[in-house]
Short mmCIF file of C-alpha atoms in Angstrom, two decimals:
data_model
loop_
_atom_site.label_atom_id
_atom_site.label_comp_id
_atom_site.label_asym_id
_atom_site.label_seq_id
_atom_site.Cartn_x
_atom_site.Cartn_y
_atom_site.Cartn_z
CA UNK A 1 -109.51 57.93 -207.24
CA UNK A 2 -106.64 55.98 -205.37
CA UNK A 3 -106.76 52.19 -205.43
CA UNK A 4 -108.25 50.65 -202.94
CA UNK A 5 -105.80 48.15 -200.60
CA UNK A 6 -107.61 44.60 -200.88
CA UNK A 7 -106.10 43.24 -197.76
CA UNK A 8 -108.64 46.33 -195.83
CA UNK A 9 -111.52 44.66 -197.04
CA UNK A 10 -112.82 41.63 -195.99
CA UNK A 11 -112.38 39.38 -198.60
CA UNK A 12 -114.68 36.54 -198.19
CA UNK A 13 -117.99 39.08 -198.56
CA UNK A 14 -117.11 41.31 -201.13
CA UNK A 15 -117.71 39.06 -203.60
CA UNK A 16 -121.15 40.13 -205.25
CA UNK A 17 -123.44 36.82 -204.62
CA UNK A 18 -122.20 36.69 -200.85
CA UNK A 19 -122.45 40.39 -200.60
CA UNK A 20 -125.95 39.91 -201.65
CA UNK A 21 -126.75 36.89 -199.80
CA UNK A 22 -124.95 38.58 -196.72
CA UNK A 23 -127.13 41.74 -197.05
CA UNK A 24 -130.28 40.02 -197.75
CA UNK A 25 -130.13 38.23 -194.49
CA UNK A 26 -128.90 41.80 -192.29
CA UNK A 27 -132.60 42.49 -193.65
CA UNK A 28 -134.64 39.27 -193.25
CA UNK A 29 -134.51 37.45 -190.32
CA UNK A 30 -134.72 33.85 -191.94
CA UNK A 31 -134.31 33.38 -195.61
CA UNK A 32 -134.96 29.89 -197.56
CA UNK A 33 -132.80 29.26 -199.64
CA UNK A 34 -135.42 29.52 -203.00
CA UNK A 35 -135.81 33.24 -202.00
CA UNK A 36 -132.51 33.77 -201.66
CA UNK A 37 -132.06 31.81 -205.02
CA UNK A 38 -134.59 34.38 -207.29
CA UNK A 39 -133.93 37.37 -205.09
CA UNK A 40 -130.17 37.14 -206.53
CA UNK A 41 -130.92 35.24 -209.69
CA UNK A 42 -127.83 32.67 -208.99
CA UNK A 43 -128.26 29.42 -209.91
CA UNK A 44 -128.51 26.63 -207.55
CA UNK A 45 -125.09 25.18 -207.87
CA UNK A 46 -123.51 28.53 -207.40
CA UNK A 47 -125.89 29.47 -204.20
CA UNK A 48 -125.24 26.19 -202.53
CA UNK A 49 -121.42 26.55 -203.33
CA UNK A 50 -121.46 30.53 -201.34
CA UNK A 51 -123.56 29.08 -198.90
CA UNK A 52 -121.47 26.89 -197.50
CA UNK A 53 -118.20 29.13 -197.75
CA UNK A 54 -120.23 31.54 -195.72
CA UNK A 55 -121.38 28.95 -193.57
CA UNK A 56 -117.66 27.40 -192.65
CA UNK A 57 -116.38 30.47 -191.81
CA UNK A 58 -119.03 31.72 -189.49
CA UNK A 59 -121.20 34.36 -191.27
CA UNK A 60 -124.37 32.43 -191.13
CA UNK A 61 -126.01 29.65 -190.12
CA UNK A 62 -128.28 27.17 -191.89
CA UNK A 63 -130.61 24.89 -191.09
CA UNK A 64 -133.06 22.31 -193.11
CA UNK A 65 -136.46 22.24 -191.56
CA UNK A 66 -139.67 20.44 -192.86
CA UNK A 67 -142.39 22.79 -193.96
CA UNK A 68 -145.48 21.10 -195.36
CA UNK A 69 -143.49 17.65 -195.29
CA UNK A 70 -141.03 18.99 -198.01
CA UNK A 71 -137.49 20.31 -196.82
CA UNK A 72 -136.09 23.49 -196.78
CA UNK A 73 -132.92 25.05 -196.15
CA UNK A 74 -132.73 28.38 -193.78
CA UNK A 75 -130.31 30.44 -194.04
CA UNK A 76 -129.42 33.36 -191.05
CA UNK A 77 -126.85 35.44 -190.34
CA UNK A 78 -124.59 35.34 -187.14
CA UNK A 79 -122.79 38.10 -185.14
CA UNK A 80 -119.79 37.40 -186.93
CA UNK A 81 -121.74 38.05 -190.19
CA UNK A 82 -123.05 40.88 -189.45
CA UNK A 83 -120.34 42.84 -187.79
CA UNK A 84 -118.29 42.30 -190.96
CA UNK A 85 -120.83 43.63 -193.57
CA UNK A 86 -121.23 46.36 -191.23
CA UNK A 87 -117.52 47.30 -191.21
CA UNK A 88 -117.52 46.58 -194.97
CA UNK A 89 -120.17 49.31 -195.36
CA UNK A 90 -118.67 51.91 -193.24
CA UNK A 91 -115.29 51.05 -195.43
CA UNK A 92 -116.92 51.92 -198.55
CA UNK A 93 -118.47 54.82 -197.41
CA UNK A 94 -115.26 56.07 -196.27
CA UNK A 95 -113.51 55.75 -199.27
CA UNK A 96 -116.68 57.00 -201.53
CA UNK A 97 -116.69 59.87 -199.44
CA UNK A 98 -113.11 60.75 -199.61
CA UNK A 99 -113.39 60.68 -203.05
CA UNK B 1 -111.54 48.53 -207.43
CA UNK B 2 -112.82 51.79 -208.77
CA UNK B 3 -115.61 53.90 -207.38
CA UNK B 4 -118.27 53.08 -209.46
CA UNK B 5 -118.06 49.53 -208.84
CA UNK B 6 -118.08 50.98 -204.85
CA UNK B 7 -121.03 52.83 -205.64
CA UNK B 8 -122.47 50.14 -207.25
CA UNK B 9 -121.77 47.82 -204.58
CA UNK B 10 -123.09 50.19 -201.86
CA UNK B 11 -126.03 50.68 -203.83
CA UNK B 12 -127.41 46.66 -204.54
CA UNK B 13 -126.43 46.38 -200.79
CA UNK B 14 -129.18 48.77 -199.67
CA UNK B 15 -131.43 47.71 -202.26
CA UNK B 16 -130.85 43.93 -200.65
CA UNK B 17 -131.08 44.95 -197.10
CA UNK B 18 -134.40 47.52 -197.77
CA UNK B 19 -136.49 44.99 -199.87
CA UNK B 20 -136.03 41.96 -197.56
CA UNK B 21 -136.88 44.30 -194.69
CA UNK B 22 -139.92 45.80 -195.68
CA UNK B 23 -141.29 42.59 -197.61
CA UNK B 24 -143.54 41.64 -195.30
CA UNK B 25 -147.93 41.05 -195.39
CA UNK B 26 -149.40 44.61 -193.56
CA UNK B 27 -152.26 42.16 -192.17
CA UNK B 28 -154.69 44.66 -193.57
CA UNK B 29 -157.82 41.92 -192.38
CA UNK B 30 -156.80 42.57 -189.09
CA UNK B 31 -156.15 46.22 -189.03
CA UNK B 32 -159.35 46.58 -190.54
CA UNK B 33 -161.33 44.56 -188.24
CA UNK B 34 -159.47 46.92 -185.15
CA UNK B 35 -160.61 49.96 -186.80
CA UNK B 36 -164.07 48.27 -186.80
CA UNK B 37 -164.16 48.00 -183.51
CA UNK B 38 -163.10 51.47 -182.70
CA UNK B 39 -165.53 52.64 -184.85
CA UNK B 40 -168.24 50.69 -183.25
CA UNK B 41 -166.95 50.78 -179.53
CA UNK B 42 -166.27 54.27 -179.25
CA UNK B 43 -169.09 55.90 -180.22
CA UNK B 44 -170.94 53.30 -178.39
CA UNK B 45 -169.34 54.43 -175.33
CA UNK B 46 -170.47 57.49 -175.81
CA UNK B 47 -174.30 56.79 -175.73
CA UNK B 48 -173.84 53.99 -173.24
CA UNK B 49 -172.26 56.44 -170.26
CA UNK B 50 -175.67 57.15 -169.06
CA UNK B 51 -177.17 55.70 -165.72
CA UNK B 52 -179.26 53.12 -167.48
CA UNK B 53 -177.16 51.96 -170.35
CA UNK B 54 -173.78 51.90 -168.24
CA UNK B 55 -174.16 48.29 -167.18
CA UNK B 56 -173.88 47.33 -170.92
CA UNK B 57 -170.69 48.54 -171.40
CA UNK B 58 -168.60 46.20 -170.36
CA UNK B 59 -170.39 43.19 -172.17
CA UNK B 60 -170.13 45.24 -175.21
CA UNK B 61 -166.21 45.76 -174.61
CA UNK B 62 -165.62 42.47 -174.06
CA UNK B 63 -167.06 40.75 -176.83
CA UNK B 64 -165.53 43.69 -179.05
CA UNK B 65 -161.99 42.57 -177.55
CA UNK B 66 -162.27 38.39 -177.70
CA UNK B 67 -163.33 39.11 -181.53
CA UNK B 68 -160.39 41.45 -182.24
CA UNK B 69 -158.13 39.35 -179.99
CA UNK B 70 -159.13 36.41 -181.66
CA UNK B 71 -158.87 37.91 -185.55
CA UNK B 72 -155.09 38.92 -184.54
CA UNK B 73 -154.34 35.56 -183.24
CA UNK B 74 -155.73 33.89 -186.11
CA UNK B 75 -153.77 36.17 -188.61
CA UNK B 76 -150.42 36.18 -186.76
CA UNK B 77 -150.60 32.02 -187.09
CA UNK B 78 -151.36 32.70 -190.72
CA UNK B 79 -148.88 34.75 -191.02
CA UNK B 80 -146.44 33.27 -190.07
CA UNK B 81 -146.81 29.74 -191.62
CA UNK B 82 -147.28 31.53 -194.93
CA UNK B 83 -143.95 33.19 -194.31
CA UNK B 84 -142.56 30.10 -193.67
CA UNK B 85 -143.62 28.84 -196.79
CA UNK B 86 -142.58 32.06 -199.15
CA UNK B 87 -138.96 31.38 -197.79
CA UNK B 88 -138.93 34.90 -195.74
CA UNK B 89 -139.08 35.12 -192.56
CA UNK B 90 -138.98 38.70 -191.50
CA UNK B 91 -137.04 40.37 -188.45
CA UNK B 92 -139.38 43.35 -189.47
CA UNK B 93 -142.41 41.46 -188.82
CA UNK B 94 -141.59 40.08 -185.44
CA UNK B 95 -141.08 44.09 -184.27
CA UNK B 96 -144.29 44.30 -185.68
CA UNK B 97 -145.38 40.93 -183.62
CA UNK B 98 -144.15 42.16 -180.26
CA UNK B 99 -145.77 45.56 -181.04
CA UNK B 100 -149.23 43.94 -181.16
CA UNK B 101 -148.62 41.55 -178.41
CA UNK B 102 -148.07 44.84 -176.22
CA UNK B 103 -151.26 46.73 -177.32
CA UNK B 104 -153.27 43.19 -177.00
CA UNK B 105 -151.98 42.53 -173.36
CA UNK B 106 -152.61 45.81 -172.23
CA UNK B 107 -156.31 46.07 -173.74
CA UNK B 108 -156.84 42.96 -171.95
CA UNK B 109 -155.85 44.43 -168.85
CA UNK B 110 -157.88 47.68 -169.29
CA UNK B 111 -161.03 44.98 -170.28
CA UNK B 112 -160.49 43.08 -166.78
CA UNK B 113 -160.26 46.17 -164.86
CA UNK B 114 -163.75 46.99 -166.27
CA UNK B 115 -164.72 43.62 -164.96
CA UNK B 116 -163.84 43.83 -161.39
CA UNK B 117 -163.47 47.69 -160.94
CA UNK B 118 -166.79 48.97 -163.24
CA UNK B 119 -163.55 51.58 -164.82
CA UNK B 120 -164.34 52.24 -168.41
CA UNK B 121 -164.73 55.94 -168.34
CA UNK B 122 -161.23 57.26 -168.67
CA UNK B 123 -158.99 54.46 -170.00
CA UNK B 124 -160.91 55.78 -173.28
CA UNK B 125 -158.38 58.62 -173.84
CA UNK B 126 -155.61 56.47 -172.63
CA UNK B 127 -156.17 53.50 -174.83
CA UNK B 128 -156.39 56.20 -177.35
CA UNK B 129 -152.99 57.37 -176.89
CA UNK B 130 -151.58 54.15 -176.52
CA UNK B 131 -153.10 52.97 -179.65
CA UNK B 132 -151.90 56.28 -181.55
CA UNK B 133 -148.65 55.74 -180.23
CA UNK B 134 -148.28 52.12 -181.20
CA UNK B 135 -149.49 53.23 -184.83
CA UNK B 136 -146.92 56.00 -184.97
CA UNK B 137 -143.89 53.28 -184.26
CA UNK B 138 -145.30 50.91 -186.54
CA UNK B 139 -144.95 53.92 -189.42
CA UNK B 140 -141.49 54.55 -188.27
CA UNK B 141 -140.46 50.73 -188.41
CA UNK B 142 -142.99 50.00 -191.41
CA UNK B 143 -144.59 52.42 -193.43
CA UNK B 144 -145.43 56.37 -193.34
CA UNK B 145 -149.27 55.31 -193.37
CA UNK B 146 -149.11 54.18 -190.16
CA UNK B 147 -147.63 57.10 -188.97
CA UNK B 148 -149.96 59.56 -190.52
CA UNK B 149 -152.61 57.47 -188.51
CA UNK B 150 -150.93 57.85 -185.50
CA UNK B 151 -151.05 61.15 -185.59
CA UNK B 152 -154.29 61.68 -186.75
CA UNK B 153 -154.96 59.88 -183.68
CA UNK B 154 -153.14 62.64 -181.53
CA UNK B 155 -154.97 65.28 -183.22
CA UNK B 156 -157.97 63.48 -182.57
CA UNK B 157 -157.15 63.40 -178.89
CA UNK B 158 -157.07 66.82 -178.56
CA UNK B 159 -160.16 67.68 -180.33
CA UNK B 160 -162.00 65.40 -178.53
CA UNK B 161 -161.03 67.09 -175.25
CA UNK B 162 -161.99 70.90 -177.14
CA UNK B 163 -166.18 69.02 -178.02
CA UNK B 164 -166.07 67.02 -175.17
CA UNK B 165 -169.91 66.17 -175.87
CA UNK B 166 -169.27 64.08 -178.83
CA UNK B 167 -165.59 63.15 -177.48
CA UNK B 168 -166.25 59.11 -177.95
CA UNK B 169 -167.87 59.43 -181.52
CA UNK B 170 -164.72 61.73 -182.55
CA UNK B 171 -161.85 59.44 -181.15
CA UNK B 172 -163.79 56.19 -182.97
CA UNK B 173 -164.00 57.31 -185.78
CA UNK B 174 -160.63 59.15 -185.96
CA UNK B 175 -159.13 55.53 -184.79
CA UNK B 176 -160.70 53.36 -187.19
CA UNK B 177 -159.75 55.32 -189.78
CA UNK B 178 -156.62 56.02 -188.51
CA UNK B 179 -156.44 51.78 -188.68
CA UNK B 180 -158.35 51.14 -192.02
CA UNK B 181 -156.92 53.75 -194.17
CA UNK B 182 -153.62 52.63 -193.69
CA UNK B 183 -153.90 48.78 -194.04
CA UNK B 184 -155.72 49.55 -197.28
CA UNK B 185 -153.08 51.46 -198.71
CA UNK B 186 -150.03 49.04 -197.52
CA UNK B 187 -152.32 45.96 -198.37
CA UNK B 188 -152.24 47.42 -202.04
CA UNK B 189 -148.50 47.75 -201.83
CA UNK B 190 -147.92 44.53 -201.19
CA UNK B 191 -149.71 42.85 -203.39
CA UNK B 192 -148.37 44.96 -206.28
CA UNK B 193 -144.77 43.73 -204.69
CA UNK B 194 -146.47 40.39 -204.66
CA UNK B 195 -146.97 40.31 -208.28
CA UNK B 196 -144.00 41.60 -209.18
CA UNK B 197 -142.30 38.57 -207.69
CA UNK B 198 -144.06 36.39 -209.24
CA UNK B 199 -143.69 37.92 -212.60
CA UNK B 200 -140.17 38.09 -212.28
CA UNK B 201 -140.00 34.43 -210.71
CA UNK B 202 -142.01 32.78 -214.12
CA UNK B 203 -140.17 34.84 -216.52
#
């Protein structure tokens, strides 16, 4: 199979925890970001740190909210975010079919 | 990159997408409780269409409707603070929401033409279809069940125009069933999914 050209794929989602968190939230509507946390089985450190990378550069949004007078973070995916997982997606399939 | 890892990366990416889509609470209580009252109100219908029982129809409709209106109120609140609190808040189940919110409004309108225009006759087969056809989406967005019930429904529609006589009792019980069967099976689902969660969340 011929290598791939990086610079095709976008790079900031094709790494596997914001892949997941990225595809996770095409499905949910609003995830929190405990269920995001065992879904993916990252640590907290590491989800918060993807979080915001996705967050700064568009892909989702977040918000903290009360529920039951405790706070939680939201986590939702934006135009932006979703447009780019769904070119990513019909990139791979592309190249796994040509192959 | 080779393509494996593609494969591999295509593959946890449905897996992502499909469970936080479908992970959502059938409401079986509720279905249940509508299949009740198709059960009940149906075949009801049937033996009240005479000259002297017709003027309890529409009491009986009515208070059928406020309880199922009520149970599907009271569940979609439920629902949705306890899918605040689980952390998933489901696009899936708003379809779902807006689904219901259609079949409730337009029951509601067929009950208030009963009120002011003494019409309960032929919305029956209507209703039906409606009702069929709002189970058959909800298998297409949700799960097959549904969609077996919806057209269970269809079939139902048709027999019950071939025996006319006992056209009512058919479509009732057809519907509830159509409603109960279903929930049971998705409510069973879930709460093997449910457990699995948790298992995998205390290990």
């Amino acid at each position: 199979m011929s290598e791939l050209n990086p610079a095709e794929f976008d790079e900031l989602i094709l790494s596997r925890a914001r892949l997941g968190i990225i595809s996770a939230l095409i499905g949910g509507d609003e995830l929190e970001f405990t269920y995001l946390r065992n879904a993916l089985e990252l640590s907290d450190g590491n989800l918060s740190v993807q979080i915001r990378k996705l967050e700064e550069s568009g892909y989702i949004k977040v918000k903290k909210v009360f529920v039951e007078r405790k706070p939680r973070t939201f986590c939702r995916i934006t135009n932006k975010g979703r447009k780019a997982l769904v070119r990513l997606v019909k990139h791979l399939e592309d190249l796994v079919e040509t192959d | 990159m080779e393509e494996k890892q593609l494969a591999e990366d295509l593959k946890f990416m449905r897996s992502m997408i499909e469970r936080t889509h479908r992970e959502i609470d059938p409401e079986a209580p509720v279905m249940i409780v509508w299949g009740l009252i198709c059960m009940i109100g149906y075949p009801a219908t049937q033996f009240l269409a005479t000259p002297q029982l017709y003027k309890w129809m529409w009491p009986m409709w009515t208070i059928l409707w406020v309880i199922g209106v009520s149970v599907t109120i009271y569940s979609g609140v439920k629902v949705a603070r306890r899918e605040r609190q689980s952390g998933l808040v489901s696009q899936l189940s708003k379809q779902i929401g807006w689904i219901w919110l259609i079949l409730v409004v337009n029951g509601t309108i067929w009950t208030l033409m009963g009120l002011f225009k003494d019409y309960f006759g032929g919305p029956g087969f209507l209703w039906a279809a409606i009702y069929g056809f709002a189970l058959s989406i909800m298998g297409i967005l949700y799960s097959k069940e549904w969609l077996y019930g919806g057209i269970a429904i269809f079939i139902a529609i048709l027999a019950a125009f071939v025996i006319k006589f006992h056209a009512y009792v058919v479509l009732g019980i057809v519907m509830g069933l159509g409603c109960i069967i279903p929930a049971l099976i998705a409510q069973k689902r879930w709460r093997r999914l449910r457990e699995q969660g948790e298992r995998v969340e205390s290990s």
